[in-house]
């Protein structure tokens, strides 16, 4: 791409963003949508994807076949899963190696002796760990909700699936519905698993090869927080779209600045190598240029795009505005958006921020308790997809936003 072409593309994107803002203002004033559709500010000009984060995790225990099926029924474009390895080397879909977080393992006396304390990516944890269980043993456990505010009546009813079973489900549902259901697997804790003698990458590639899904046009997005895992898979022949995830620990309510703490301060491979940089180096122009050498997109925590700031009291501490005894997003307001989406697009990278949720404690005050308002704010900024726990809310917001653009 020439410099003049790049400038022209940048100008068109900026114009599209301005027009979107103008359209939104007109819509807010009760005016009709434009008679002609206006250009969308996404990298490819298409509507943003709705990625069902761990399935329909807002409604059912996450990363189960039932949660993925429900997300597809709700209309998800993509289903997302984290990959871990069992003791016998089978890839399964769980977010945390510590099974105490998302299964009823604590209720199984036959496994009581396996409870232990160990470090996962530098964080000390106590519980039962997936690498100590064969697939057959894991099948005896039931998945549970990881959020107390979400439905609990399904706890223990659904099992932990293998990655192969989720691939098979996506293919079957694609045939059944007549629409392509993409998958979005993550190599979770890849360095940690490699150190245990249970590497994830080769098994992931083998399953995608067998599925006929090892190509750039396949309905597959492979993600990781560790650049080395993505580079390893690319070197070993993985040809799918690759996404660099970018994390952070929290937000300083006084300033809106990102905070960092183990294990989400930096890729664990950097920690092992003595590299003291944090994830924030990835969102600089130089960091994005580096990512573009091995990946197709980024998956940043949404606070890299729109942060939040709280009200600070006379004592210098954030104010608990809603008086619920906790300081969280509900006590904060959205900050001015950063240029990350535009910067990533200039580097040729698509942007899929995570994670959008419906609970009021997770919504800044300016969204007025309605998660659709947060989605629309990000859609207007040009994100290419969103990781959503509530697929239906993300889709409803997308439909409303597309209507703003004349679609």
Tab-separated table of C-alpha atoms in Angstrom:
chain	number	residue	atom	x	y	z
A	1	UNK	CA	0.000	0.000	0.000
A	2	UNK	CA	1.368	3.426	-0.933
A	3	UNK	CA	1.486	6.356	1.468
A	4	UNK	CA	-1.096	8.236	-0.613
A	5	UNK	CA	-3.436	5.230	-0.593
A	6	UNK	CA	-3.020	4.913	3.163
A	7	UNK	CA	-3.835	8.614	3.626
A	8	UNK	CA	-6.904	8.266	1.417
A	9	UNK	CA	-8.133	5.286	3.400
A	10	UNK	CA	-7.536	7.148	6.641
A	11	UNK	CA	-9.491	10.154	5.352
A	12	UNK	CA	-12.411	7.963	4.288
A	13	UNK	CA	-12.471	6.264	7.686
A	14	UNK	CA	-12.403	9.577	9.518
A	15	UNK	CA	-15.184	10.886	7.281
A	16	UNK	CA	-17.219	7.756	7.964
A	17	UNK	CA	-16.748	8.230	11.699
A	18	UNK	CA	-17.859	11.853	11.476
A	19	UNK	CA	-20.916	10.917	9.431
A	20	UNK	CA	-21.788	8.193	11.929
A	21	UNK	CA	-21.600	10.681	14.757
A	22	UNK	CA	-23.796	13.093	12.849
A	23	UNK	CA	-26.277	10.349	12.066
A	24	UNK	CA	-26.367	9.347	15.711
A	25	UNK	CA	-27.101	12.915	16.715
A	26	UNK	CA	-29.934	13.102	14.212
A	27	UNK	CA	-31.312	9.795	15.433
A	28	UNK	CA	-31.192	11.054	19.002
A	29	UNK	CA	-33.140	14.098	17.888
A	30	UNK	CA	-35.813	11.878	16.399
A	31	UNK	CA	-34.714	12.237	12.768
A	32	UNK	CA	-34.942	9.396	10.268
A	33	UNK	CA	-31.972	7.305	9.208
A	34	UNK	CA	-30.219	8.400	5.993
A	35	UNK	CA	-31.907	7.365	2.747
A	36	UNK	CA	-28.620	5.915	1.470
A	37	UNK	CA	-26.480	3.631	3.636
A	38	UNK	CA	-23.276	5.289	4.763
A	39	UNK	CA	-19.922	3.541	4.878
A	40	UNK	CA	-19.263	1.483	7.976
A	41	UNK	CA	-16.061	2.326	9.889
A	42	UNK	CA	-14.926	-1.295	10.245
A	43	UNK	CA	-11.697	-2.424	8.591
A	44	UNK	CA	-13.503	-4.303	5.808
A	45	UNK	CA	-16.642	-2.161	5.699
A	46	UNK	CA	-18.815	-5.031	6.909
A	47	UNK	CA	-21.000	-5.121	10.036
A	48	UNK	CA	-19.074	-6.091	13.190
A	49	UNK	CA	-19.144	-9.716	14.288
A	50	UNK	CA	-20.924	-10.833	17.438
A	51	UNK	CA	-18.663	-13.350	19.154
A	52	UNK	CA	-20.411	-15.451	21.795
A	53	UNK	CA	-17.857	-15.300	24.609
A	54	UNK	CA	-17.639	-18.827	26.064
A	55	UNK	CA	-21.047	-19.439	24.460
A	56	UNK	CA	-24.244	-17.997	25.937
A	57	UNK	CA	-22.357	-17.570	29.196
A	58	UNK	CA	-24.797	-14.975	30.492
A	59	UNK	CA	-27.508	-17.620	30.603
A	60	UNK	CA	-25.905	-21.064	30.961
A	61	UNK	CA	-22.697	-22.481	32.480
A	62	UNK	CA	-19.934	-21.345	30.170
A	63	UNK	CA	-18.011	-23.355	27.571
A	64	UNK	CA	-20.487	-26.242	27.484
A	65	UNK	CA	-22.163	-27.659	24.394
A	66	UNK	CA	-25.439	-26.362	25.773
A	67	UNK	CA	-24.048	-22.814	26.106
A	68	UNK	CA	-22.643	-22.902	22.580
A	69	UNK	CA	-25.895	-24.275	21.181
A	70	UNK	CA	-27.886	-21.546	22.920
A	71	UNK	CA	-25.574	-18.851	21.552
A	72	UNK	CA	-26.050	-20.185	18.044
A	73	UNK	CA	-29.826	-20.251	18.551
A	74	UNK	CA	-29.648	-16.611	19.644
A	75	UNK	CA	-27.888	-15.756	16.378
A	76	UNK	CA	-24.167	-15.562	17.207
A	77	UNK	CA	-21.813	-15.207	14.246
A	78	UNK	CA	-18.964	-16.850	16.142
A	79	UNK	CA	-18.601	-19.039	19.243
A	80	UNK	CA	-15.506	-18.523	21.411
A	81	UNK	CA	-13.674	-21.065	23.560
A	82	UNK	CA	-10.549	-21.436	25.695
A	83	UNK	CA	-8.453	-24.559	25.254
A	84	UNK	CA	-6.758	-26.480	28.060
A	85	UNK	CA	-5.186	-29.935	28.112
A	86	UNK	CA	-6.231	-32.912	30.221
A	87	UNK	CA	-3.683	-35.266	31.791
A	88	UNK	CA	-4.041	-37.571	28.792
A	89	UNK	CA	-3.468	-34.752	26.301
A	90	UNK	CA	-7.014	-34.005	25.122
A	91	UNK	CA	-7.993	-30.397	24.406
A	92	UNK	CA	-11.080	-29.356	26.376
A	93	UNK	CA	-12.961	-26.067	26.641
A	94	UNK	CA	-12.427	-24.405	30.024
A	95	UNK	CA	-11.280	-20.883	30.837
A	96	UNK	CA	-9.225	-21.740	33.919
A	97	UNK	CA	-6.884	-24.670	34.639
A	98	UNK	CA	-8.234	-24.465	38.202
A	99	UNK	CA	-11.398	-26.539	37.931
A	100	UNK	CA	-12.752	-25.170	41.219
A	101	UNK	CA	-13.694	-21.985	39.360
A	102	UNK	CA	-16.056	-23.453	36.765
A	103	UNK	CA	-16.962	-27.013	37.846
A	104	UNK	CA	-18.444	-28.804	40.858
A	105	UNK	CA	-15.199	-30.684	41.529
A	106	UNK	CA	-15.282	-29.596	45.199
A	107	UNK	CA	-18.408	-31.741	45.639
A	108	UNK	CA	-16.650	-34.909	44.476
A	109	UNK	CA	-15.067	-36.661	47.487
A	110	UNK	CA	-13.287	-39.094	45.191
A	111	UNK	CA	-11.051	-36.231	44.058
A	112	UNK	CA	-10.516	-34.574	47.452
A	113	UNK	CA	-6.894	-35.709	47.627
A	114	UNK	CA	-6.045	-33.896	44.415
A	115	UNK	CA	-6.645	-30.460	45.873
A	116	UNK	CA	-3.375	-28.546	45.962
A	117	UNK	CA	-1.723	-25.141	45.776
A	118	UNK	CA	0.385	-24.200	42.773
A	119	UNK	CA	1.295	-21.292	40.530
A	120	UNK	CA	-0.489	-20.636	37.257
A	121	UNK	CA	1.298	-18.027	35.132
A	122	UNK	CA	2.920	-16.691	38.288
A	123	UNK	CA	-0.277	-16.493	40.348
A	124	UNK	CA	-0.610	-18.756	43.408
A	125	UNK	CA	-3.882	-20.691	43.327
A	126	UNK	CA	-5.473	-23.432	45.404
A	127	UNK	CA	-7.873	-25.937	43.881
A	128	UNK	CA	-8.077	-28.895	41.525
A	129	UNK	CA	-6.213	-28.569	38.234
A	130	UNK	CA	-7.138	-29.861	34.806
A	131	UNK	CA	-3.741	-31.434	34.065
A	132	UNK	CA	-4.292	-33.836	36.983
A	133	UNK	CA	-7.484	-35.263	35.426
A	134	UNK	CA	-7.947	-37.615	32.494
A	135	UNK	CA	-10.757	-36.846	30.097
A	136	UNK	CA	-12.805	-39.708	31.557
A	137	UNK	CA	-12.431	-38.252	35.047
A	138	UNK	CA	-13.255	-34.757	33.825
A	139	UNK	CA	-16.455	-36.090	32.282
A	140	UNK	CA	-17.748	-36.938	35.759
A	141	UNK	CA	-17.748	-33.254	36.762
A	142	UNK	CA	-20.519	-30.763	36.135
A	143	UNK	CA	-20.009	-27.222	34.855
A	144	UNK	CA	-21.183	-24.334	37.050
A	145	UNK	CA	-21.867	-20.647	36.543
A	146	UNK	CA	-18.886	-18.441	37.376
A	147	UNK	CA	-20.995	-15.383	38.254
A	148	UNK	CA	-23.331	-15.363	41.262
A	149	UNK	CA	-25.650	-12.877	39.533
A	150	UNK	CA	-26.347	-15.316	36.723
A	151	UNK	CA	-28.679	-18.348	36.673
A	152	UNK	CA	-27.570	-21.071	39.076
A	153	UNK	CA	-30.260	-23.693	38.408
A	154	UNK	CA	-28.196	-25.350	35.671
A	155	UNK	CA	-25.140	-25.939	37.839
A	156	UNK	CA	-23.840	-29.503	37.605
A	157	UNK	CA	-26.148	-30.466	34.742
A	158	UNK	CA	-23.775	-30.005	31.803
A	159	UNK	CA	-20.407	-31.617	31.100
A	160	UNK	CA	-17.048	-30.273	29.946
A	161	UNK	CA	-16.736	-30.816	26.186
A	162	UNK	CA	-13.671	-31.504	24.086
A	163	UNK	CA	-12.552	-29.038	21.434
A	164	UNK	CA	-13.345	-31.663	18.810
A	165	UNK	CA	-16.954	-31.825	20.026
A	166	UNK	CA	-17.298	-28.053	19.710
A	167	UNK	CA	-15.884	-28.133	16.176
A	168	UNK	CA	-18.379	-30.862	15.315
A	169	UNK	CA	-21.201	-28.794	16.833
A	170	UNK	CA	-20.266	-25.697	14.812
A	171	UNK	CA	-20.226	-27.732	11.604
A	172	UNK	CA	-23.539	-29.431	12.379
A	173	UNK	CA	-25.259	-26.174	13.290
A	174	UNK	CA	-23.887	-24.497	10.163
A	175	UNK	CA	-25.541	-27.200	8.063
A	176	UNK	CA	-28.725	-27.064	10.109
A	177	UNK	CA	-29.153	-23.281	10.055
A	178	UNK	CA	-27.746	-22.561	6.623
A	179	UNK	CA	-25.373	-19.921	8.019
A	180	UNK	CA	-21.695	-20.315	8.767
A	181	UNK	CA	-20.924	-20.562	12.487
A	182	UNK	CA	-17.300	-19.625	13.028
A	183	UNK	CA	-15.157	-20.714	15.975
A	184	UNK	CA	-12.688	-18.631	18.007
A	185	UNK	CA	-10.362	-20.926	20.028
A	186	UNK	CA	-7.702	-19.592	22.410
A	187	UNK	CA	-4.512	-21.316	23.466
A	188	UNK	CA	-4.881	-20.707	27.207
A	189	UNK	CA	-1.762	-20.583	29.397
A	190	UNK	CA	0.285	-22.061	26.512
A	191	UNK	CA	3.751	-21.650	28.053
A	192	UNK	CA	2.522	-23.082	31.356
A	193	UNK	CA	1.070	-26.139	29.620
A	194	UNK	CA	4.211	-26.570	27.539
A	195	UNK	CA	6.249	-26.597	30.732
A	196	UNK	CA	3.999	-29.399	31.989
A	197	UNK	CA	4.721	-31.439	28.875
A	198	UNK	CA	1.226	-30.838	27.495
A	199	UNK	CA	1.660	-28.369	24.597
A	200	UNK	CA	-1.545	-27.098	23.039
A	201	UNK	CA	-0.515	-25.796	19.642
A	202	UNK	CA	0.126	-28.987	17.685
A	203	UNK	CA	-3.141	-30.569	18.819
A	204	UNK	CA	-5.121	-27.472	17.845
A	205	UNK	CA	-3.565	-27.448	14.377
A	206	UNK	CA	-4.246	-31.172	13.905
A	207	UNK	CA	-7.936	-30.779	14.749
A	208	UNK	CA	-8.352	-27.828	12.373
A	209	UNK	CA	-6.495	-29.702	9.614
A	210	UNK	CA	-8.784	-32.704	10.033
A	211	UNK	CA	-11.809	-30.412	9.901
A	212	UNK	CA	-10.630	-28.888	6.616
A	213	UNK	CA	-10.409	-25.534	8.349
A	214	UNK	CA	-6.734	-24.665	8.031
A	215	UNK	CA	-6.938	-21.690	5.695
A	216	UNK	CA	-7.250	-17.922	5.919
A	217	UNK	CA	-10.822	-18.121	4.612
A	218	UNK	CA	-11.893	-20.840	7.060
A	219	UNK	CA	-14.476	-19.830	9.706
A	220	UNK	CA	-11.758	-19.838	12.365
A	221	UNK	CA	-10.046	-17.174	14.482
A	222	UNK	CA	-7.184	-18.447	16.662
A	223	UNK	CA	-6.264	-16.222	19.596
A	224	UNK	CA	-3.708	-16.064	22.368
A	225	UNK	CA	-2.322	-13.636	24.931
A	226	UNK	CA	1.147	-15.005	24.190
A	227	UNK	CA	2.786	-13.878	20.929
A	228	UNK	CA	5.041	-16.931	21.023
A	229	UNK	CA	2.076	-19.284	20.828
A	230	UNK	CA	0.715	-17.537	17.738
A	231	UNK	CA	4.146	-17.448	16.105
A	232	UNK	CA	4.706	-21.129	16.898
A	233	UNK	CA	1.425	-22.132	15.282
A	234	UNK	CA	2.126	-20.005	12.227
A	235	UNK	CA	5.580	-21.573	11.894
A	236	UNK	CA	4.042	-25.047	12.218
A	237	UNK	CA	1.659	-24.417	9.344
A	238	UNK	CA	-1.443	-22.829	10.822
A	239	UNK	CA	-3.003	-20.627	8.142
A	240	UNK	CA	-6.145	-19.341	9.865
A	241	UNK	CA	-6.728	-15.782	11.034
A	242	UNK	CA	-4.635	-15.048	14.134
A	243	UNK	CA	-5.479	-12.617	16.919
A	244	UNK	CA	-3.196	-11.109	19.558
A	245	UNK	CA	-5.072	-10.641	22.830
A	246	UNK	CA	-4.141	-7.653	25.005
A	247	UNK	CA	-4.996	-7.666	28.712
A	248	UNK	CA	-4.872	-5.466	31.798
A	249	UNK	CA	-5.808	-5.864	35.446
A	250	UNK	CA	-8.001	-2.869	36.219
A	251	UNK	CA	-8.547	0.869	35.993
A	252	UNK	CA	-7.354	3.590	38.373
A	253	UNK	CA	-10.641	5.349	39.019
A	254	UNK	CA	-8.822	8.601	39.774
A	255	UNK	CA	-7.158	8.858	36.390
A	256	UNK	CA	-8.741	6.293	34.079
A	257	UNK	CA	-5.292	4.748	33.566
A	258	UNK	CA	-4.765	1.024	33.130
A	259	UNK	CA	-3.326	-0.909	36.072
A	260	UNK	CA	-1.329	-4.123	35.856
A	261	UNK	CA	-0.903	-7.099	38.188
A	262	UNK	CA	0.033	-10.782	37.900
A	263	UNK	CA	-1.092	-12.734	35.934
A	264	UNK	CA	-2.566	-10.202	33.493
A	265	UNK	CA	0.274	-7.699	33.416
A	266	UNK	CA	2.159	-9.218	30.496
A	267	UNK	CA	2.363	-12.452	28.483
A	268	UNK	CA	3.682	-15.184	30.770
A	269	UNK	CA	6.425	-15.991	28.278
A	270	UNK	CA	7.717	-12.422	28.809
A	271	UNK	CA	7.690	-12.917	32.574
A	272	UNK	CA	9.710	-16.135	32.242
A	273	UNK	CA	12.203	-14.351	29.984
A	274	UNK	CA	12.625	-11.456	32.422
A	275	UNK	CA	10.922	-8.980	30.088
A	276	UNK	CA	9.355	-6.329	32.347
A	277	UNK	CA	7.188	-4.658	29.734
A	278	UNK	CA	3.420	-4.698	30.219
A	279	UNK	CA	0.665	-5.347	27.687
A	280	UNK	CA	0.331	-1.611	26.998
A	281	UNK	CA	3.360	-1.681	24.688
A	282	UNK	CA	1.218	-3.652	22.256
A	283	UNK	CA	-1.221	-0.780	21.677
A	284	UNK	CA	1.447	1.712	20.570
A	285	UNK	CA	2.010	2.249	16.831
A	286	UNK	CA	5.270	0.276	17.098
A	287	UNK	CA	3.530	-2.508	19.012
A	288	UNK	CA	0.735	-2.734	16.461
A	289	UNK	CA	3.256	-2.813	13.619
A	290	UNK	CA	4.987	-5.739	15.325
A	291	UNK	CA	1.699	-7.587	15.798
A	292	UNK	CA	0.897	-7.094	12.108
A	293	UNK	CA	3.963	-9.215	11.220
A	294	UNK	CA	2.384	-12.361	12.682
A	295	UNK	CA	-1.336	-11.720	13.291
A	296	UNK	CA	-4.421	-10.425	11.508
A	297	UNK	CA	-6.112	-8.659	14.382
A	298	UNK	CA	-6.085	-7.692	18.032
A	299	UNK	CA	-8.413	-8.572	20.873
A	300	UNK	CA	-7.878	-5.817	23.453
A	301	UNK	CA	-9.643	-5.394	26.759
A	302	UNK	CA	-12.285	-2.809	25.916
A	303	UNK	CA	-10.784	-0.322	28.394
A	304	UNK	CA	-7.922	0.247	25.959
A	305	UNK	CA	-10.546	1.785	23.669
A	306	UNK	CA	-12.873	3.487	26.156
A	307	UNK	CA	-11.705	3.720	29.753
A	308	UNK	CA	-13.715	4.927	32.760
A	309	UNK	CA	-13.143	7.457	35.518
A	310	UNK	CA	-14.814	7.728	38.907
A	311	UNK	CA	-15.861	10.720	40.976
A	312	UNK	CA	-13.220	11.500	43.581
A	313	UNK	CA	-14.326	12.646	47.032
A	314	UNK	CA	-12.660	15.131	49.411
A	315	UNK	CA	-10.730	12.226	50.942
A	316	UNK	CA	-9.108	11.517	47.586
A	317	UNK	CA	-10.967	8.226	47.164
A	318	UNK	CA	-13.512	7.206	44.508
A	319	UNK	CA	-17.108	7.860	45.553
A	320	UNK	CA	-19.588	4.997	45.831
A	321	UNK	CA	-22.234	6.909	43.898
A	322	UNK	CA	-24.937	4.239	43.949
A	323	UNK	CA	-24.224	3.433	47.625
A	324	UNK	CA	-24.020	-0.322	47.102
A	325	UNK	CA	-20.868	-0.632	49.187
A	326	UNK	CA	-18.657	-1.327	46.166
A	327	UNK	CA	-16.639	0.731	43.719
A	328	UNK	CA	-17.110	-0.472	40.180
A	329	UNK	CA	-18.040	0.708	36.693
A	330	UNK	CA	-21.512	1.737	37.844
A	331	UNK	CA	-19.799	4.502	39.862
A	332	UNK	CA	-17.806	5.738	36.871
A	333	UNK	CA	-18.327	7.524	33.572
A	334	UNK	CA	-16.793	6.806	30.191
A	335	UNK	CA	-13.610	8.609	29.248
A	336	UNK	CA	-12.866	10.052	25.814
A	337	UNK	CA	-12.134	7.178	23.400
A	338	UNK	CA	-8.534	6.475	22.491
A	339	UNK	CA	-7.288	6.217	18.908
A	340	UNK	CA	-6.609	2.467	19.200
A	341	UNK	CA	-9.256	1.357	16.693
A	342	UNK	CA	-8.052	3.798	14.051
A	343	UNK	CA	-4.409	3.017	14.829
A	344	UNK	CA	-4.996	-0.721	14.494
A	345	UNK	CA	-6.890	-0.257	11.240
A	346	UNK	CA	-3.995	1.794	9.866
A	347	UNK	CA	-1.742	-1.161	10.676
A	348	UNK	CA	-4.143	-3.443	8.787
A	349	UNK	CA	-5.415	-5.131	11.940
A	350	UNK	CA	-9.043	-5.759	12.813
A	351	UNK	CA	-10.198	-5.077	16.386
A	352	UNK	CA	-12.339	-7.435	18.536
A	353	UNK	CA	-12.537	-6.009	22.092
A	354	UNK	CA	-13.586	-8.019	25.130
A	355	UNK	CA	-15.772	-8.489	27.163
A	356	UNK	CA	-19.243	-6.928	26.996
A	357	UNK	CA	-21.710	-7.880	29.728
A	358	UNK	CA	-25.181	-6.829	30.852
A	359	UNK	CA	-24.851	-6.590	34.638
A	360	UNK	CA	-25.296	-3.057	35.943
A	361	UNK	CA	-22.074	-3.207	37.965
A	362	UNK	CA	-20.206	-3.565	34.687
A	363	UNK	CA	-21.778	-0.599	32.896
A	364	UNK	CA	-20.527	2.972	33.184
A	365	UNK	CA	-23.151	5.421	34.417
A	366	UNK	CA	-23.497	7.160	31.049
A	367	UNK	CA	-24.912	3.941	29.564
A	368	UNK	CA	-27.914	4.402	31.880
A	369	UNK	CA	-28.053	0.753	32.885
A	370	UNK	CA	-28.624	-0.399	29.297
A	371	UNK	CA	-25.850	-2.571	27.840
A	372	UNK	CA	-27.046	-1.801	24.297
A	373	UNK	CA	-25.798	1.753	24.744
A	374	UNK	CA	-22.270	0.498	25.401
A	375	UNK	CA	-22.279	-1.742	22.343
A	376	UNK	CA	-23.521	1.082	20.126
A	377	UNK	CA	-20.794	3.408	21.411
A	378	UNK	CA	-18.156	0.845	20.388
A	379	UNK	CA	-19.828	0.045	17.060
A	380	UNK	CA	-19.717	3.746	16.214
A	381	UNK	CA	-15.974	3.737	16.886
A	382	UNK	CA	-15.465	1.112	14.180
A	383	UNK	CA	-14.728	-2.090	16.093
A	384	UNK	CA	-14.831	-5.150	13.855
A	385	UNK	CA	-16.440	-7.450	16.399
A	386	UNK	CA	-17.303	-7.753	20.074
A	387	UNK	CA	-16.912	-10.523	22.645
A	388	UNK	CA	-20.338	-10.750	24.276
A	389	UNK	CA	-21.676	-12.819	27.168
A	390	UNK	CA	-25.227	-11.952	26.082
A	391	UNK	CA	-25.466	-12.630	22.345
A	392	UNK	CA	-28.999	-11.331	21.998
A	393	UNK	CA	-28.154	-7.943	23.516
A	394	UNK	CA	-25.144	-7.514	21.215
A	395	UNK	CA	-27.257	-8.395	18.175
A	396	UNK	CA	-30.085	-6.043	19.166
A	397	UNK	CA	-27.582	-3.215	19.582
A	398	UNK	CA	-25.980	-4.011	16.240
A	399	UNK	CA	-29.362	-3.915	14.521
A	400	UNK	CA	-30.134	-0.545	16.102
A	401	UNK	CA	-26.764	0.854	15.058
A	402	UNK	CA	-27.045	-0.473	11.509
A	403	UNK	CA	-30.425	1.225	11.276
A	404	UNK	CA	-28.662	4.488	12.155
A	405	UNK	CA	-26.424	3.958	9.130
A	406	UNK	CA	-29.357	3.437	6.788
A	407	UNK	CA	-29.284	-0.380	6.750
